[in-house]
mmCIF file of C-alpha atoms (C1' of nucleotides) in Angstrom:
data_model
loop_
_atom_site.group_PDB
_atom_site.id
_atom_site.type_symbol
_atom_site.label_atom_id
_atom_site.label_comp_id
_atom_site.label_asym_id
_atom_site.label_seq_id
_atom_site.Cartn_x
_atom_site.Cartn_y
_atom_site.Cartn_z
ATOM 1 C CA MET A 1 111.612 108.973 60.415
ATOM 2 C CA THR A 2 114.835 109.779 62.191
ATOM 3 C CA LEU A 3 115.717 113.354 61.383
ATOM 4 C CA VAL A 4 115.385 115.522 58.331
ATOM 5 C CA LEU A 5 118.047 118.191 58.390
ATOM 6 C CA THR A 6 119.197 119.718 55.147
ATOM 7 C CA LEU A 7 121.302 122.641 53.988
ATOM 8 C CA GLN A 8 120.826 124.638 50.835
ATOM 9 C CA PRO A 9 124.273 125.587 49.530
ATOM 10 C CA ASP A 10 122.836 128.232 47.187
ATOM 11 C CA ASP A 11 121.190 130.063 50.080
ATOM 12 C CA PRO A 12 123.412 132.906 51.300
ATOM 13 C CA THR A 13 122.057 132.311 54.784
ATOM 14 C CA PRO A 14 124.944 130.886 56.851
ATOM 15 C CA PRO A 15 124.723 127.100 57.312
ATOM 16 C CA TYR A 16 124.883 127.346 61.100
ATOM 17 C CA GLU A 17 121.802 129.581 60.964
ATOM 18 C CA GLN A 18 119.893 127.301 58.596
ATOM 19 C CA LEU A 19 120.572 124.452 60.967
ATOM 20 C CA ARG A 20 119.694 126.462 64.066
ATOM 21 C CA ARG A 21 116.306 127.448 62.655
ATOM 22 C CA GLN A 22 115.374 123.930 61.625
ATOM 23 C CA LEU A 23 116.237 122.500 65.011
ATOM 24 C CA ALA A 24 114.456 125.288 66.869
ATOM 25 C CA ASP A 25 111.297 124.660 64.858
ATOM 26 C CA LEU A 26 111.470 120.903 65.370
ATOM 27 C CA ILE A 27 111.786 121.371 69.116
ATOM 28 C CA THR A 28 109.125 124.045 69.424
ATOM 29 C CA ALA A 29 106.751 121.987 67.317
ATOM 30 C CA GLY A 30 107.297 119.051 69.615
ATOM 31 C CA LEU A 31 108.682 116.715 66.967
ATOM 32 C CA LEU A 32 111.744 116.626 69.156
ATOM 33 C CA GLY A 33 110.768 116.195 72.788
ATOM 34 C CA PRO A 34 112.684 116.718 76.042
ATOM 35 C CA GLY A 35 115.434 114.158 76.427
ATOM 36 C CA ASP A 36 115.579 113.288 72.742
ATOM 37 C CA ARG A 37 119.126 112.917 71.588
ATOM 38 C CA LEU A 38 120.566 114.785 68.659
ATOM 39 C CA PRO A 39 123.228 113.423 66.313
ATOM 40 C CA PRO A 40 126.817 113.772 67.536
ATOM 41 C CA LEU A 41 128.656 116.788 66.174
ATOM 42 C CA ARG A 42 130.991 114.827 63.947
ATOM 43 C CA GLN A 43 128.262 112.618 62.531
ATOM 44 C CA LEU A 44 125.924 115.458 61.639
ATOM 45 C CA ALA A 45 128.804 117.500 60.274
ATOM 46 C CA GLY A 46 129.786 114.583 58.070
ATOM 47 C CA ASP A 47 126.235 114.031 56.861
ATOM 48 C CA LEU A 48 125.708 117.680 56.011
ATOM 49 C CA GLY A 49 129.154 118.165 54.558
ATOM 50 C CA VAL A 50 130.162 120.966 56.878
ATOM 51 C CA ALA A 51 132.854 121.433 59.498
ATOM 52 C CA VAL A 52 132.368 120.315 63.074
ATOM 53 C CA GLY A 53 132.573 123.893 64.288
ATOM 54 C CA THR A 54 129.590 124.834 62.157
ATOM 55 C CA VAL A 55 127.305 122.275 63.772
ATOM 56 C CA ALA A 56 128.807 123.088 67.159
ATOM 57 C CA ARG A 57 127.808 126.692 66.758
ATOM 58 C CA ALA A 58 124.190 125.794 65.984
ATOM 59 C CA TYR A 59 124.070 123.525 69.025
ATOM 60 C CA ARG A 60 125.725 126.145 71.200
ATOM 61 C CA GLU A 61 123.296 128.905 70.281
ATOM 62 C CA LEU A 62 120.324 126.635 70.871
ATOM 63 C CA GLU A 63 121.772 125.723 74.242
ATOM 64 C CA GLN A 64 122.047 129.408 75.129
ATOM 65 C CA GLU A 65 118.382 129.739 74.188
ATOM 66 C CA GLY A 66 117.602 126.947 76.628
ATOM 67 C CA LEU A 67 116.414 124.506 73.983
ATOM 68 C CA LEU A 68 119.320 122.078 74.251
ATOM 69 C CA THR A 69 121.700 120.731 76.846
ATOM 70 C CA SER A 70 125.116 119.375 75.947
ATOM 71 C CA ARG A 71 127.559 117.308 77.953
ATOM 72 C CA ARG A 72 130.958 116.036 76.928
ATOM 73 C CA GLY A 73 130.718 112.356 76.213
ATOM 74 C CA GLY A 74 127.016 112.417 76.841
ATOM 75 C CA GLY A 75 125.919 114.016 73.636
ATOM 76 C CA THR A 76 123.393 116.775 73.015
ATOM 77 C CA ARG A 77 119.769 116.436 74.025
ATOM 78 C CA VAL A 78 116.593 118.482 73.982
ATOM 79 C CA ALA A 79 116.307 120.388 77.244
ATOM 80 C CA ALA A 80 113.679 119.347 79.752
ATOM 81 C CA GLY A 81 110.617 121.557 79.344
ATOM 82 C CA GLY A 82 111.475 125.004 80.531
ATOM 83 C CA GLN A 83 111.797 127.136 77.470
ATOM 84 C CA VAL A 84 108.948 125.509 75.568
ATOM 85 C CA PRO A 85 106.340 125.597 78.327
ATOM 86 C CA ALA A 86 102.937 125.184 76.775
ATOM 87 C CA GLY A 87 101.170 126.525 73.758
ATOM 88 C CA GLY A 88 104.590 126.937 72.212
ATOM 89 C CA ARG A 89 103.416 124.573 69.550
ATOM 90 C CA ARG A 90 100.297 126.592 68.853
ATOM 91 C CA GLN A 91 102.235 129.843 68.964
ATOM 92 C CA LEU A 92 104.714 128.561 66.418
ATOM 93 C CA LEU A 93 102.013 127.674 63.934
ATOM 94 C CA GLY A 94 100.140 130.889 64.650
ATOM 95 C CA GLY A 95 103.280 132.883 63.969
ATOM 96 C CA MET A 96 103.915 131.041 60.738
ATOM 97 C CA ALA A 97 100.344 131.623 59.567
ATOM 98 C CA ALA A 98 100.405 135.284 60.516
ATOM 99 C CA GLU A 99 103.710 135.754 58.751
ATOM 100 C CA PHE A 100 102.469 134.081 55.590
ATOM 101 C CA VAL A 101 99.245 136.093 55.443
ATOM 102 C CA ALA A 102 100.981 139.382 56.226
ATOM 103 C CA ARG A 103 103.562 138.820 53.527
ATOM 104 C CA ALA A 104 100.925 137.910 50.963
ATOM 105 C CA ARG A 105 98.862 140.977 51.816
ATOM 106 C CA SER A 106 101.885 143.242 51.643
ATOM 107 C CA LEU A 107 102.426 141.970 48.122
ATOM 108 C CA GLY A 108 98.971 143.163 47.147
ATOM 109 C CA PHE A 109 97.115 139.880 47.235
ATOM 110 C CA THR A 110 93.520 139.988 48.385
ATOM 111 C CA ASP A 111 92.195 137.718 51.093
ATOM 112 C CA GLU A 112 90.153 135.938 48.463
ATOM 113 C CA GLU A 113 93.219 135.232 46.357
ATOM 114 C CA ILE A 114 95.060 133.950 49.397
ATOM 115 C CA ILE A 115 92.208 131.643 50.322
ATOM 116 C CA VAL A 116 92.018 130.264 46.801
ATOM 117 C CA ALA A 117 95.743 129.561 46.813
ATOM 118 C CA LEU A 118 95.478 127.798 50.158
ATOM 119 C CA GLY A 119 92.517 125.790 48.914
ATOM 120 C CA ARG A 120 94.825 124.165 46.414
ATOM 121 C CA GLN A 121 97.041 122.926 49.220
ATOM 122 C CA LEU A 122 94.592 121.795 51.866
ATOM 123 C CA PRO A 123 90.931 120.863 52.239
ATOM 124 C CA LEU A 124 89.291 124.099 53.363
ATOM 125 C CA SER A 125 86.126 122.121 54.070
ATOM 126 C CA MET B 1 102.566 154.093 49.515
ATOM 127 C CA THR B 2 105.931 154.657 47.887
ATOM 128 C CA LEU B 3 108.114 151.717 48.780
ATOM 129 C CA VAL B 4 108.517 149.562 51.839
ATOM 130 C CA LEU B 5 112.013 148.159 51.934
ATOM 131 C CA THR B 6 113.525 147.185 55.240
ATOM 132 C CA LEU B 7 116.547 145.332 56.527
ATOM 133 C CA GLN B 8 116.762 143.293 59.700
ATOM 134 C CA PRO B 9 120.256 143.749 61.147
ATOM 135 C CA ASP B 10 119.859 140.735 63.450
ATOM 136 C CA ASP B 11 119.160 138.439 60.515
ATOM 137 C CA PRO B 12 122.373 136.679 59.433
ATOM 138 C CA THR B 13 121.060 136.740 55.876
ATOM 139 C CA PRO B 14 123.270 139.190 53.946
ATOM 140 C CA PRO B 15 121.611 142.588 53.434
ATOM 141 C CA TYR B 16 122.008 142.466 49.651
ATOM 142 C CA GLU B 17 120.056 139.203 49.693
ATOM 143 C CA GLN B 18 117.298 140.524 51.933
ATOM 144 C CA LEU B 19 116.904 143.424 49.557
ATOM 145 C CA ARG B 20 117.053 141.243 46.450
ATOM 146 C CA ARG B 21 114.261 138.997 47.714
ATOM 147 C CA GLN B 22 111.967 141.860 48.659
ATOM 148 C CA LEU B 23 112.357 143.535 45.292
ATOM 149 C CA ALA B 24 111.919 140.269 43.393
ATOM 150 C CA ASP B 25 108.667 139.603 45.239
ATOM 151 C CA LEU B 26 107.372 143.134 44.684
ATOM 152 C CA ILE B 27 108.032 142.850 40.969
ATOM 153 C CA THR B 28 106.650 139.345 40.554
ATOM 154 C CA ALA B 29 103.564 140.285 42.537
ATOM 155 C CA GLY B 30 103.017 143.222 40.202
ATOM 156 C CA LEU B 31 103.237 145.896 42.892
ATOM 157 C CA LEU B 32 106.120 147.164 40.856
ATOM 158 C CA GLY B 33 105.244 147.172 37.181
ATOM 159 C CA PRO B 34 107.351 147.460 34.013
ATOM 160 C CA GLY B 35 108.880 150.906 33.729
ATOM 161 C CA ASP B 36 108.480 151.729 37.390
ATOM 162 C CA ARG B 37 111.523 153.459 38.716
ATOM 163 C CA LEU B 38 113.460 152.291 41.744
ATOM 164 C CA PRO B 39 115.243 154.591 44.179
ATOM 165 C CA PRO B 40 118.712 155.720 43.120
ATOM 166 C CA LEU B 41 121.545 153.679 44.598
ATOM 167 C CA ARG B 42 122.799 156.404 46.889
ATOM 168 C CA GLN B 43 119.362 157.346 48.163
ATOM 169 C CA LEU B 44 118.298 153.795 48.992
ATOM 170 C CA ALA B 45 121.692 153.053 50.506
ATOM 171 C CA GLY B 46 121.322 156.121 52.699
ATOM 172 C CA ASP B 47 117.796 155.216 53.746
ATOM 173 C CA LEU B 48 118.709 151.654 54.620
ATOM 174 C CA GLY B 49 121.989 152.578 56.244
ATOM 175 C CA VAL B 50 124.147 150.422 54.007
ATOM 176 C CA ALA B 51 126.928 151.084 51.530
ATOM 177 C CA VAL B 52 126.211 151.910 47.908
ATOM 178 C CA GLY B 53 127.887 148.719 46.779
ATOM 179 C CA THR B 54 125.433 146.650 48.783
ATOM 180 C CA VAL B 55 122.389 148.096 47.039
ATOM 181 C CA ALA B 56 124.240 147.953 43.740
ATOM 182 C CA ARG B 57 124.738 144.233 44.161
ATOM 183 C CA ALA B 58 121.022 143.635 44.748
ATOM 184 C CA TYR B 59 120.163 145.684 41.658
ATOM 185 C CA ARG B 60 122.837 143.943 39.603
ATOM 186 C CA GLU B 61 121.646 140.455 40.464
ATOM 187 C CA LEU B 62 118.045 141.364 39.683
ATOM 188 C CA GLU B 63 119.187 142.783 36.377
ATOM 189 C CA GLN B 64 120.938 139.518 35.571
ATOM 190 C CA GLU B 65 117.663 137.749 36.330
ATOM 191 C CA GLY B 66 115.964 140.026 33.829
ATOM 192 C CA LEU B 67 113.766 141.768 36.367
ATOM 193 C CA LEU B 68 115.484 145.161 36.190
ATOM 194 C CA THR B 69 117.244 147.341 33.697
ATOM 195 C CA SER B 70 119.788 149.945 34.713
ATOM 196 C CA ARG B 71 121.271 152.812 32.790
ATOM 197 C CA ARG B 72 123.821 155.322 33.965
ATOM 198 C CA GLY B 73 122.113 158.597 34.585
ATOM 199 C CA GLY B 74 118.770 157.077 33.807
ATOM 200 C CA GLY B 75 118.272 155.145 36.988
ATOM 201 C CA THR B 76 117.043 151.629 37.530
ATOM 202 C CA ARG B 77 113.619 150.509 36.373
ATOM 203 C CA VAL B 78 111.530 147.370 36.290
ATOM 204 C CA ALA B 79 112.203 145.526 33.051
ATOM 205 C CA ALA B 80 109.517 145.465 30.392
ATOM 206 C CA GLY B 81 107.548 142.230 30.656
ATOM 207 C CA GLY B 82 109.792 139.401 29.596
ATOM 208 C CA GLN B 83 110.759 137.557 32.717
ATOM 209 C CA VAL B 84 107.389 137.941 34.440
ATOM 210 C CA PRO B 85 105.162 136.896 31.546
ATOM 211 C CA ALA B 86 101.773 135.921 32.916
ATOM 212 C CA GLY B 87 100.534 133.988 35.860
ATOM 213 C CA GLY B 88 103.744 134.967 37.595
ATOM 214 C CA ARG B 89 101.595 136.644 40.149
ATOM 215 C CA ARG B 90 99.506 133.551 40.746
ATOM 216 C CA GLN B 91 102.557 131.325 40.757
ATOM 217 C CA LEU B 92 104.225 133.464 43.397
ATOM 218 C CA LEU B 93 101.274 133.197 45.741
ATOM 219 C CA GLY B 94 100.861 129.520 44.971
ATOM 220 C CA GLY B 95 104.481 128.905 45.812
ATOM 221 C CA MET B 96 104.208 130.844 49.037
ATOM 222 C CA ALA B 97 101.105 128.886 50.069
ATOM 223 C CA ALA B 98 102.660 125.539 49.165
ATOM 224 C CA GLU B 99 105.798 126.408 51.064
ATOM 225 C CA PHE B 100 103.872 127.420 54.157
ATOM 226 C CA VAL B 101 101.703 124.313 54.183
ATOM 227 C CA ALA B 102 104.617 121.975 53.509
ATOM 228 C CA ARG B 103 106.652 123.482 56.305
ATOM 229 C CA ALA B 104 103.767 123.265 58.756
ATOM 230 C CA ARG B 105 103.118 119.642 57.836
ATOM 231 C CA SER B 106 106.786 118.737 58.153
ATOM 232 C CA LEU B 107 106.613 120.079 61.691
ATOM 233 C CA GLY B 108 103.874 117.630 62.509
ATOM 234 C CA PHE B 109 100.873 119.928 62.322
ATOM 235 C CA THR B 110 97.671 118.418 61.015
ATOM 236 C CA ASP B 111 95.672 119.995 58.238
ATOM 237 C CA GLU B 112 92.995 120.809 60.761
ATOM 238 C CA GLU B 113 95.442 122.653 62.991
ATOM 239 C CA ILE B 114 96.755 124.579 60.019
ATOM 240 C CA ILE B 115 93.267 125.577 58.957
ATOM 241 C CA VAL B 116 92.405 126.747 62.455
ATOM 242 C CA ALA B 117 95.546 128.862 62.595
ATOM 243 C CA LEU B 118 94.742 130.403 59.227
ATOM 244 C CA GLY B 119 91.193 131.077 60.334
ATOM 245 C CA ARG B 120 92.563 133.458 62.913
ATOM 246 C CA GLN B 121 94.206 135.483 60.174
ATOM 247 C CA LEU B 122 91.614 135.543 57.418
ATOM 248 C CA PRO B 123 87.909 134.991 56.850
ATOM 249 C CA LEU B 124 87.752 131.363 55.715
ATOM 250 C CA SER B 125 84.277 131.544 54.196
ATOM 251 C "C1'" DA C 1 127.026 173.251 26.146
ATOM 252 C "C1'" DT C 2 127.122 172.791 31.095
ATOM 253 C "C1'" DC C 3 125.919 170.782 35.260
ATOM 254 C "C1'" DC C 4 123.630 167.405 37.921
ATOM 255 C "C1'" DT C 5 122.121 162.788 38.500
ATOM 256 C "C1'" DT C 6 122.994 158.039 38.447
ATOM 257 C "C1'" DG C 7 124.975 153.603 37.567
ATOM 258 C "C1'" DT C 8 129.548 151.283 37.279
ATOM 259 C "C1'" DG C 9 134.164 150.079 38.640
ATOM 260 C "C1'" DT C 10 138.069 149.863 41.609
ATOM 261 C "C1'" DC C 11 140.516 149.737 45.831
ATOM 262 C "C1'" DA C 12 142.014 148.842 50.720
ATOM 263 C "C1'" DA C 13 140.492 147.609 55.038
ATOM 264 C "C1'" DC C 14 137.658 145.172 58.307
ATOM 265 C "C1'" DC C 15 134.660 141.572 60.076
ATOM 266 C "C1'" DA C 16 132.076 137.143 59.999
ATOM 267 C "C1'" DT C 17 131.867 132.493 58.543
ATOM 268 C "C1'" DT C 18 133.830 128.295 57.259
ATOM 269 C "C1'" DA C 19 137.211 124.620 56.758
ATOM 270 C "C1'" DG C 20 140.388 121.515 58.676
ATOM 271 C "C1'" DA C 21 143.287 120.017 62.037
ATOM 272 C "C1'" DC C 22 144.590 119.302 66.565
ATOM 273 C "C1'" DA C 23 144.370 118.841 71.599
ATOM 274 C "C1'" DC C 24 141.746 118.303 75.772
ATOM 275 C "C1'" DA C 25 138.068 117.075 79.266
ATOM 276 C "C1'" DA C 26 134.236 114.620 80.669
ATOM 277 C "C1'" DA C 27 130.910 110.952 80.083
ATOM 278 C "C1'" DC C 28 129.910 106.506 78.494
ATOM 279 C "C1'" DT C 29 131.166 101.444 77.507
ATOM 280 C "C1'" DA C 30 133.235 96.982 77.694
ATOM 281 C "C1'" DT D 1 140.422 100.114 84.520
ATOM 282 C "C1'" DA D 2 141.098 101.078 79.714
ATOM 283 C "C1'" DG D 3 139.351 102.575 75.583
ATOM 284 C "C1'" DT D 4 135.885 104.980 73.031
ATOM 285 C "C1'" DT D 5 132.692 108.541 72.333
ATOM 286 C "C1'" DT D 6 131.511 113.286 72.432
ATOM 287 C "C1'" DG D 7 131.492 118.131 73.351
ATOM 288 C "C1'" DT D 8 134.725 122.075 73.779
ATOM 289 C "C1'" DG D 9 138.528 125.006 72.683
ATOM 290 C "C1'" DT D 10 142.214 126.805 69.888
ATOM 291 C "C1'" DC D 11 144.572 127.853 65.741
ATOM 292 C "C1'" DT D 12 145.601 128.993 60.717
ATOM 293 C "C1'" DA D 13 144.001 129.771 56.268
ATOM 294 C "C1'" DA D 14 140.642 130.846 52.950
ATOM 295 C "C1'" DT D 15 136.427 132.899 51.440
ATOM 296 C "C1'" DG D 16 132.832 136.289 51.152
ATOM 297 C "C1'" DG D 17 130.247 140.415 52.496
ATOM 298 C "C1'" DT D 18 130.477 145.194 53.931
ATOM 299 C "C1'" DT D 19 132.245 149.721 54.358
ATOM 300 C "C1'" DG D 20 133.918 154.062 52.619
ATOM 301 C "C1'" DA D 21 136.084 156.514 49.328
ATOM 302 C "C1'" DC D 22 137.190 157.696 44.918
ATOM 303 C "C1'" DA D 23 137.004 158.073 39.893
ATOM 304 C "C1'" DC D 24 134.563 157.483 35.621
ATOM 305 C "C1'" DA D 25 130.839 157.181 32.009
ATOM 306 C "C1'" DA D 26 126.449 158.054 30.293
ATOM 307 C "C1'" DG D 27 121.703 159.890 30.554
ATOM 308 C "C1'" DG D 28 118.841 163.888 31.963
ATOM 309 C "C1'" DA D 29 117.946 168.766 32.902
ATOM 310 C "C1'" DT D 30 118.699 173.683 32.393
#
DNA sequence: ATCCTTGTGTCAACCATTAGACACAAACTA
DNA sequence: TAGTTTGTGTCTAATGGTTGACACAAGGAT
């Protein structure tokens, strides 16, 4: 599996932001490790059907966050450690779980309902 | 609890879309039932700190989806049944759960990791 | 009937995002 | 070294969202 990056044209969220989030998650989750190379701007832009500047912006913002490092001619790679020290992986999943549960509860679902729904997706022992 | 509608200014997602999603979820979840009245355009716009047209767009799109009905002078209310027939509530939660699990898996998390993370948020048995 | 409330429509202006093209600099490659 | 790759920067044009203001129409309240 090389890379799964997609854009949803019907989503009003700006493409550069959709891309930024996906890459940030992939890096934080560890699916993309330090030193791993990302697709060149023009290639990814062509694949996704967007302008070069759009991909460049996603890369640039991630670089400012310390997740990526870019060099002319050298391409763009995942930054060495630093920003994603340790437990970043666990924290990411924990945040996702907390967000999901909080949203469900705020919509009036009971814990039991939530557990039942989850039981349809994974083996809750 | 009257209504909890918030906007995140730092989120590039357009405000009208943030609002639209929150209202759609509240209605589908049944927290807002048929006939329930929504805040007047000007009041909600004032509370959220956005222009009237922004709230109007969210209301308009939800009306086109059949979730709301608006009448001049009469306000905007949740549409009577129709679009949210039955099981809409269960389907909403099911979709949320499926989405969460799929996203976690695509980030390389194992089912066991996911279950552990969820266990910190709710009483899994 | 009169007044208030509320949704609807229009308008001009501003800002953000994107597209598409081009040039340039630095790193890699043969 | 020479040529290619790749990120960076600039520019124009187009699109879309937001603001703020205003007017208007229709339902509700007194």
